[in-house]
Amino acid sequence: MPRPEASAFVKTSMTAPDGYFAWEATGLRWLAAVTDGARVAPVLGVEPNRLLLERVSHAAPSRTAAEAFGRDLARTHAAGAPAYGVGPDGWEGHGWLGPATDLLPLLLGSYDRWGEMYAELRLLPIATEGERRGALTGEDVRDVERLAQRLRDDDGDLDTGEPPARLHGDLWSGNLLWSPDGVVLVDPAAHAGHRETDLAMLQMFGSPQLATVLAAYDEAAPLADGWRSRVALHQTYPLLLHAAVFGGTYVGQAMDAVRRYL
């Protein structure tokens, strides 16, 4: 957990893999490079075992801040990236995603189509990991493989064909800090993907002023027809990750989401 130190938050971990804090810092800087995009906590310094971030004052979530955040997030996404699956500028190798005590690799690559990237870099690897840990059965894995094949072969039903978006990559409500100056983002797993993925993650556990954020986003950058029907599709990967790490009810939720699109 971050702890206060002078004007900074110092984030430390004894279990984080080598390079993790550099990965997070690179992602924050990549997101911050977008003019008029979503605000992120400024990086003050990064060391092998800790990350220093500018302290963020807290405020109650407001409709005004939510509207501004929706518009700003649309601009961050629109900044784009060269291809689906690539990491932040200046980053080499794969990244990480998951709880601090059990971070899993976030595979990176370069794909022309989102559906193919989502199948190859997200669904298939996490299904394999889930089976290895005993959370998923062989039948579960086969259903994930069926969805992966559908995504590879998709003719536009699941993949809207939009250009790659610059994603936060772990946009659940705990990574949104509500400050007097608006929403500030922390703890990214930044990479290039589909913009609906960030929005689906925001909806997975709920968030203050969520309806206002989504409405402002859609007004600033209208979403493709049927986007609400694809929310669960974009949640399949984080749900499968939660299933692999935590087991329990996440397994059923993940597989319900997978089978919805078979």
Short mmCIF file of C-alpha atoms in Angstrom, two decimals:
data_model
loop_
_atom_site.label_atom_id
_atom_site.label_comp_id
_atom_site.label_asym_id
_atom_site.label_seq_id
_atom_site.Cartn_x
_atom_site.Cartn_y
_atom_site.Cartn_z
CA MET A 1 0.00 0.00 0.00
CA PRO A 2 1.18 3.56 -0.66
CA ARG A 3 2.43 5.42 2.43
CA PRO A 4 2.90 9.19 2.83
CA GLU A 5 6.44 10.58 2.67
CA ALA A 6 6.71 14.39 2.56
CA SER A 7 4.83 15.51 -0.58
CA ALA A 8 4.86 12.06 -2.19
CA PHE A 9 3.29 8.66 -1.93
CA VAL A 10 5.88 5.93 -1.76
CA LYS A 11 4.58 2.67 -3.14
CA THR A 12 6.63 -0.36 -2.13
CA SER A 13 6.34 -4.14 -2.40
CA MET A 14 8.52 -6.99 -1.27
CA THR A 15 6.82 -9.41 -3.67
CA ALA A 16 6.69 -7.40 -6.90
CA PRO A 17 8.79 -8.89 -9.72
CA ASP A 18 11.91 -7.13 -10.96
CA GLY A 19 10.95 -4.27 -13.23
CA TYR A 20 7.38 -3.93 -12.00
CA PHE A 21 7.68 -0.36 -10.73
CA ALA A 22 9.44 0.71 -13.92
CA TRP A 23 6.53 -0.84 -15.86
CA GLU A 24 4.00 1.14 -13.85
CA ALA A 25 5.99 4.38 -14.16
CA THR A 26 6.36 3.96 -17.93
CA GLY A 27 2.63 3.46 -18.24
CA LEU A 28 1.83 6.53 -16.17
CA ARG A 29 4.12 8.68 -18.30
CA TRP A 30 2.62 7.29 -21.53
CA LEU A 31 -0.87 8.19 -20.37
CA ALA A 32 0.26 11.60 -19.08
CA ALA A 33 1.74 12.45 -22.49
CA VAL A 34 -1.76 12.92 -23.95
CA THR A 35 -2.67 16.59 -24.13
CA ASP A 36 -5.96 17.23 -22.31
CA GLY A 37 -6.30 13.51 -21.57
CA ALA A 38 -7.22 11.88 -18.28
CA ARG A 39 -5.06 13.10 -15.41
CA VAL A 40 -2.61 10.65 -13.87
CA ALA A 41 -0.55 10.84 -10.72
CA PRO A 42 2.83 12.39 -11.69
CA VAL A 43 5.85 10.14 -11.25
CA LEU A 44 8.47 11.70 -8.98
CA GLY A 45 10.91 8.82 -9.07
CA VAL A 46 11.24 5.09 -9.62
CA GLU A 47 13.62 2.63 -8.02
CA PRO A 48 13.85 -1.17 -8.21
CA ASN A 49 11.71 -1.67 -5.11
CA ARG A 50 9.58 1.47 -4.93
CA LEU A 51 7.70 4.12 -6.87
CA LEU A 52 7.31 7.74 -5.79
CA LEU A 53 4.14 9.51 -6.90
CA GLU A 54 2.89 13.02 -6.27
CA ARG A 55 0.41 13.05 -3.41
CA VAL A 56 -3.24 13.37 -4.47
CA SER A 57 -5.71 15.15 -2.18
CA HIS A 58 -9.10 13.49 -1.90
CA ALA A 59 -12.56 14.88 -2.52
CA ALA A 60 -16.07 13.50 -2.81
CA PRO A 61 -16.99 12.22 -6.30
CA SER A 62 -19.00 14.87 -8.12
CA ARG A 63 -21.04 14.96 -11.30
CA THR A 64 -18.84 17.75 -12.67
CA ALA A 65 -15.66 15.74 -12.11
CA ALA A 66 -17.27 12.64 -13.60
CA GLU A 67 -18.31 14.47 -16.77
CA ALA A 68 -14.82 15.91 -17.18
CA PHE A 69 -13.25 12.50 -16.63
CA GLY A 70 -15.46 10.88 -19.27
CA ARG A 71 -14.41 13.46 -21.85
CA ASP A 72 -10.75 13.31 -20.81
CA LEU A 73 -10.65 9.51 -20.97
CA ALA A 74 -12.02 9.66 -24.51
CA ARG A 75 -9.09 11.88 -25.50
CA THR A 76 -6.60 9.50 -23.85
CA HIS A 77 -8.03 6.58 -25.80
CA ALA A 78 -8.02 8.57 -29.03
CA ALA A 79 -4.27 9.20 -28.70
CA GLY A 80 -3.90 5.62 -29.86
CA ALA A 81 -0.89 3.42 -30.46
CA PRO A 82 0.86 1.77 -33.42
CA ALA A 83 -0.85 -1.63 -33.06
CA TYR A 84 -3.02 -3.69 -30.75
CA GLY A 85 -1.10 -5.28 -27.92
CA VAL A 86 1.91 -2.97 -27.81
CA GLY A 87 3.13 -1.54 -24.54
CA PRO A 88 3.87 2.05 -23.57
CA ASP A 89 6.50 3.96 -25.50
CA GLY A 90 9.93 3.07 -24.19
CA TRP A 91 8.91 -0.24 -22.63
CA GLU A 92 10.46 -3.54 -23.71
CA GLY A 93 9.22 -7.00 -22.82
CA HIS A 94 5.95 -7.98 -21.19
CA GLY A 95 4.11 -6.21 -18.38
CA TRP A 96 2.13 -7.33 -15.34
CA LEU A 97 -1.45 -7.27 -14.09
CA GLY A 98 -3.11 -8.57 -10.95
CA PRO A 99 -3.02 -8.11 -7.20
CA ALA A 100 0.29 -6.92 -5.78
CA THR A 101 0.76 -10.23 -3.98
CA ASP A 102 0.22 -12.34 -7.12
CA LEU A 103 1.09 -10.38 -10.25
CA LEU A 104 0.65 -12.27 -13.51
CA PRO A 105 2.38 -11.50 -16.82
CA LEU A 106 0.48 -9.16 -19.15
CA LEU A 107 1.66 -10.35 -22.53
CA LEU A 108 2.44 -7.71 -25.13
CA GLY A 109 2.82 -8.02 -28.90
CA SER A 110 1.73 -6.38 -32.14
CA TYR A 111 -1.54 -7.21 -33.90
CA ASP A 112 -3.59 -5.57 -36.64
CA ARG A 113 -6.92 -6.79 -35.19
CA TRP A 114 -8.20 -6.52 -31.66
CA GLY A 115 -10.00 -9.87 -31.75
CA GLU A 116 -6.84 -11.76 -32.64
CA MET A 117 -4.84 -9.92 -29.97
CA TYR A 118 -7.48 -10.55 -27.31
CA ALA A 119 -7.52 -14.25 -28.16
CA GLU A 120 -3.77 -14.77 -28.33
CA LEU A 121 -2.44 -12.46 -25.61
CA ARG A 122 -5.29 -12.49 -23.11
CA LEU A 123 -7.83 -15.33 -23.18
CA LEU A 124 -5.70 -18.33 -24.10
CA PRO A 125 -2.79 -17.61 -21.71
CA ILE A 126 -5.03 -16.89 -18.73
CA ALA A 127 -7.11 -20.00 -19.41
CA THR A 128 -3.93 -22.08 -19.37
CA GLU A 129 -2.88 -20.46 -16.11
CA GLY A 130 -6.31 -20.99 -14.60
CA GLU A 131 -6.20 -24.68 -15.45
CA ARG A 132 -2.64 -24.99 -14.08
CA ARG A 133 -3.81 -23.54 -10.78
CA GLY A 134 -6.82 -25.85 -10.64
CA ALA A 135 -9.42 -23.09 -11.00
CA LEU A 136 -10.60 -24.09 -14.49
CA THR A 137 -11.53 -27.51 -15.83
CA GLY A 138 -10.58 -28.92 -19.19
CA GLU A 139 -14.12 -28.16 -20.39
CA ASP A 140 -13.74 -24.56 -19.27
CA VAL A 141 -10.50 -24.22 -21.21
CA ARG A 142 -12.07 -25.72 -24.32
CA ASP A 143 -14.86 -23.14 -24.14
CA VAL A 144 -12.30 -20.35 -23.84
CA GLU A 145 -10.55 -21.81 -26.89
CA ARG A 146 -13.86 -21.76 -28.78
CA LEU A 147 -14.34 -18.09 -27.94
CA ALA A 148 -10.75 -17.37 -28.97
CA GLN A 149 -11.38 -18.98 -32.34
CA ARG A 150 -14.56 -16.97 -32.79
CA LEU A 151 -12.60 -13.79 -32.10
CA ARG A 152 -9.94 -14.78 -34.64
CA ASP A 153 -12.63 -15.45 -37.27
CA ASP A 154 -14.90 -12.55 -36.31
CA ASP A 155 -16.57 -10.69 -39.16
CA GLY A 156 -17.45 -7.60 -37.15
CA ASP A 157 -19.98 -8.99 -34.70
CA LEU A 158 -17.58 -8.85 -31.73
CA ASP A 159 -14.70 -6.77 -33.08
CA THR A 160 -15.79 -3.27 -34.11
CA GLY A 161 -12.65 -2.70 -36.19
CA GLU A 162 -11.73 0.52 -34.42
CA PRO A 163 -8.09 1.66 -34.30
CA PRO A 164 -6.02 0.77 -31.22
CA ALA A 165 -6.75 2.88 -28.15
CA ARG A 166 -4.28 3.99 -25.48
CA LEU A 167 -5.61 2.12 -22.43
CA HIS A 168 -5.09 2.47 -18.71
CA GLY A 169 -5.49 -1.30 -18.67
CA ASP A 170 -6.65 -1.79 -15.06
CA LEU A 171 -9.41 0.79 -14.84
CA TRP A 172 -11.41 -0.44 -11.87
CA SER A 173 -12.80 2.07 -9.40
CA GLY A 174 -9.93 1.61 -6.92
CA ASN A 175 -7.54 3.12 -9.45
CA LEU A 176 -9.58 6.33 -9.77
CA LEU A 177 -8.74 8.94 -7.15
CA TRP A 178 -11.30 11.72 -6.78
CA SER A 179 -9.46 14.97 -6.03
CA PRO A 180 -10.52 18.63 -5.77
CA ASP A 181 -9.18 19.04 -9.31
CA GLY A 182 -10.99 16.00 -10.73
CA VAL A 183 -10.24 12.33 -11.25
CA VAL A 184 -6.61 11.19 -11.11
CA LEU A 185 -5.57 7.75 -12.35
CA VAL A 186 -3.07 5.45 -10.65
CA ASP A 187 -1.79 1.86 -10.95
CA PRO A 188 -2.07 1.32 -14.72
CA ALA A 189 -1.28 -1.72 -16.80
CA ALA A 190 -1.06 0.54 -19.84
CA HIS A 191 -1.09 -0.93 -23.34
CA ALA A 192 -2.86 -0.62 -26.67
CA GLY A 193 -6.24 -2.29 -26.92
CA HIS A 194 -9.93 -1.69 -27.54
CA ARG A 195 -11.39 1.34 -25.79
CA GLU A 196 -14.41 -0.70 -24.70
CA THR A 197 -12.05 -2.74 -22.51
CA ASP A 198 -11.30 0.17 -20.18
CA LEU A 199 -15.00 1.03 -19.98
CA ALA A 200 -15.92 -2.59 -19.26
CA MET A 201 -13.35 -2.77 -16.48
CA LEU A 202 -14.79 0.40 -14.97
CA GLN A 203 -18.19 -1.32 -14.86
CA MET A 204 -17.01 -4.65 -13.45
CA PHE A 205 -17.10 -3.65 -9.78
CA GLY A 206 -19.06 -0.42 -10.13
CA SER A 207 -17.76 3.10 -9.62
CA PRO A 208 -19.03 6.41 -8.24
CA GLN A 209 -20.85 8.53 -10.84
CA LEU A 210 -20.49 5.68 -13.35
CA ALA A 211 -23.52 6.54 -15.49
CA THR A 212 -22.32 10.14 -15.77
CA VAL A 213 -18.80 9.06 -16.79
CA LEU A 214 -20.13 6.74 -19.50
CA ALA A 215 -22.61 9.30 -20.83
CA ALA A 216 -19.96 12.02 -21.05
CA TYR A 217 -17.55 9.62 -22.76
CA ASP A 218 -20.17 8.54 -25.31
CA GLU A 219 -21.06 12.16 -26.03
CA ALA A 220 -17.41 13.07 -26.60
CA ALA A 221 -16.52 9.96 -28.61
CA PRO A 222 -19.66 8.00 -29.58
CA LEU A 223 -19.31 4.28 -28.98
CA ALA A 224 -20.07 1.71 -31.67
CA ASP A 225 -23.59 0.30 -31.87
CA GLY A 226 -24.21 -2.53 -29.45
CA TRP A 227 -21.37 -1.64 -27.09
CA ARG A 228 -23.43 -2.55 -24.03
CA SER A 229 -23.86 -6.08 -25.38
CA ARG A 230 -20.07 -6.44 -25.52
CA VAL A 231 -19.32 -5.35 -21.95
CA ALA A 232 -19.15 -8.94 -20.68
CA LEU A 233 -16.87 -9.90 -23.58
CA HIS A 234 -14.33 -7.29 -22.53
CA GLN A 235 -14.69 -8.45 -18.92
CA THR A 236 -13.86 -12.08 -19.71
CA TYR A 237 -10.11 -11.57 -19.34
CA PRO A 238 -10.13 -9.78 -15.97
CA LEU A 239 -12.75 -12.23 -14.71
CA LEU A 240 -10.61 -15.18 -15.80
CA LEU A 241 -7.62 -13.57 -14.11
CA HIS A 242 -9.63 -13.21 -10.89
CA ALA A 243 -10.74 -16.83 -11.26
CA ALA A 244 -7.14 -18.00 -11.61
CA VAL A 245 -5.92 -15.96 -8.63
CA PHE A 246 -8.87 -16.11 -6.23
CA GLY A 247 -11.07 -18.97 -7.47
CA GLY A 248 -14.46 -19.06 -5.78
CA THR A 249 -17.41 -17.35 -7.41
CA TYR A 250 -15.15 -15.68 -9.97
CA VAL A 251 -14.91 -19.00 -11.82
CA GLY A 252 -18.64 -19.13 -12.50
CA GLN A 253 -18.78 -15.44 -13.40
CA ALA A 254 -15.90 -15.81 -15.82
CA MET A 255 -17.28 -18.85 -17.55
CA ASP A 256 -20.78 -17.35 -17.77
CA ALA A 257 -19.21 -14.40 -19.61
CA VAL A 258 -17.23 -16.70 -21.93
CA ARG A 259 -20.24 -18.88 -22.81
CA ARG A 260 -22.42 -15.87 -23.51
CA TYR A 261 -20.45 -15.34 -26.74
CA LEU A 262 -20.16 -18.93 -27.97
#
